[in-house]
Every structure is written in structure tokens, then in C-alpha cells.
XYZ file of C-alpha atoms in Angstrom:
93
model
C 6.854 28.155 -2.257
C 10.551 27.527 -0.806
C 10.607 25.205 1.616
C 14.738 25.386 1.758
C 14.464 27.198 5.108
C 11.874 25.797 6.885
C 12.525 21.806 5.799
C 14.640 19.371 7.685
C 17.808 19.227 7.357
C 18.201 16.402 4.600
C 16.178 18.344 1.998
C 17.778 21.843 2.603
C 21.042 20.694 0.558
C 18.379 19.752 -2.412
C 18.324 22.571 -5.159
C 14.314 21.009 -5.371
C 12.510 20.421 -2.104
C 10.676 17.483 -2.767
C 7.162 18.409 -1.461
C 7.539 21.299 -4.143
C 8.091 19.215 -6.634
C 4.961 16.499 -5.786
C 2.530 19.595 -5.290
C 3.561 21.419 -8.112
C 2.984 17.554 -10.521
C -0.111 16.644 -8.645
C 1.357 13.201 -7.702
C -0.757 10.916 -5.607
C -0.063 10.069 -2.014
C 1.631 6.829 -2.665
C 4.060 7.974 -5.704
C 4.898 11.101 -3.806
C 6.060 8.788 -0.566
C 8.419 7.131 -2.767
C 9.837 10.204 -4.497
C 10.389 11.549 -0.890
C 11.889 8.507 0.525
C 14.141 7.705 -2.538
C 15.662 11.080 -2.406
C 16.228 11.417 1.107
C 17.538 7.813 1.910
C 21.024 8.425 1.828
C 20.810 11.398 4.501
C 18.295 10.129 6.211
C 16.716 6.679 6.998
C 19.444 4.450 4.700
C 18.103 1.179 4.396
C 14.711 1.638 6.191
C 13.656 4.525 3.324
C 14.508 2.379 0.612
C 12.466 -0.230 2.297
C 9.571 2.442 2.481
C 9.994 3.246 -0.694
C 9.352 -0.369 -1.742
C 6.282 -0.838 -0.145
C 4.510 2.386 -1.664
C 6.046 1.072 -5.406
C 4.874 -3.044 -4.166
C 1.591 -0.782 -3.329
C 1.488 0.710 -6.001
C 1.923 -2.500 -8.448
C -0.787 -4.749 -6.531
C -3.704 -1.782 -6.937
C -2.712 -1.996 -10.817
C -2.668 -5.365 -10.751
C -5.822 -5.348 -9.505
C -6.952 -2.900 -12.110
C -5.604 -4.836 -15.011
C -8.264 -7.476 -13.887
C -11.144 -6.118 -13.233
C -11.193 -4.393 -16.656
C -9.903 -8.046 -18.007
C -13.775 -9.116 -16.135
C -15.866 -6.412 -17.374
C -14.046 -6.716 -21.078
C -14.906 -10.422 -20.627
C -18.670 -9.528 -19.151
C -18.989 -7.107 -21.884
C -17.789 -9.836 -24.596
C -20.573 -12.649 -22.905
C -23.375 -9.792 -23.402
C -22.297 -9.293 -26.857
C -22.767 -12.852 -27.970
C -25.605 -13.542 -25.996
C -27.288 -10.193 -28.039
C -26.232 -11.545 -30.945
C -27.410 -14.917 -30.231
C -30.789 -13.481 -29.185
C -30.867 -11.056 -32.212
C -30.306 -13.613 -34.911
C -33.555 -14.393 -36.962
C -34.042 -18.162 -36.255
C -33.287 -19.423 -39.825
């Protein structure tokens, strides 16, 4: 869909519309907002748009760190279970 004819002025001059790129590539909400604010900051929101993009990037970093921590916790739990199982299953002599 060519949104250049219906989008706001700060998007109309772009060769590719951010919304089209975001939807065509199945980009998530936060990532999509980063793209939107980065491509329009000079023509619309200035520093405020850069801060908005930064906010979404910081959110993504926090989410990723949380996911890594959870994965590490699960791995430690699995390692502990493996050690326990090995100890229980070993013959006493």
C-alpha cells in the first residue's frame, strides 16, 4: 500500500513509508516505534522524537536483559537438577 498520499507531511517525502516497511517486515511494536521516531525526527519532533526512540530502545534492552537473566536462572536450575539426578542415580559403592 502506498501511504505517501495519505500520510502526514513529515512522511510524504520519504521514498519508503515507515509503516509500510514495519508491516511488510513483521516488525514488533517497540522496534517499529524506534524506526518511526528515527526517520521523522528532523522533520517533526526533533530532540523529543530522539528521546522517544531512546525510550523504546532502553525498554527493549531491559526486556532482553530480563530474558537473558531468566534463561541463565533456568540453566542453573537445570544444572542443579542434573547434579541431583546424577547423585541419586549413582550406586552407593
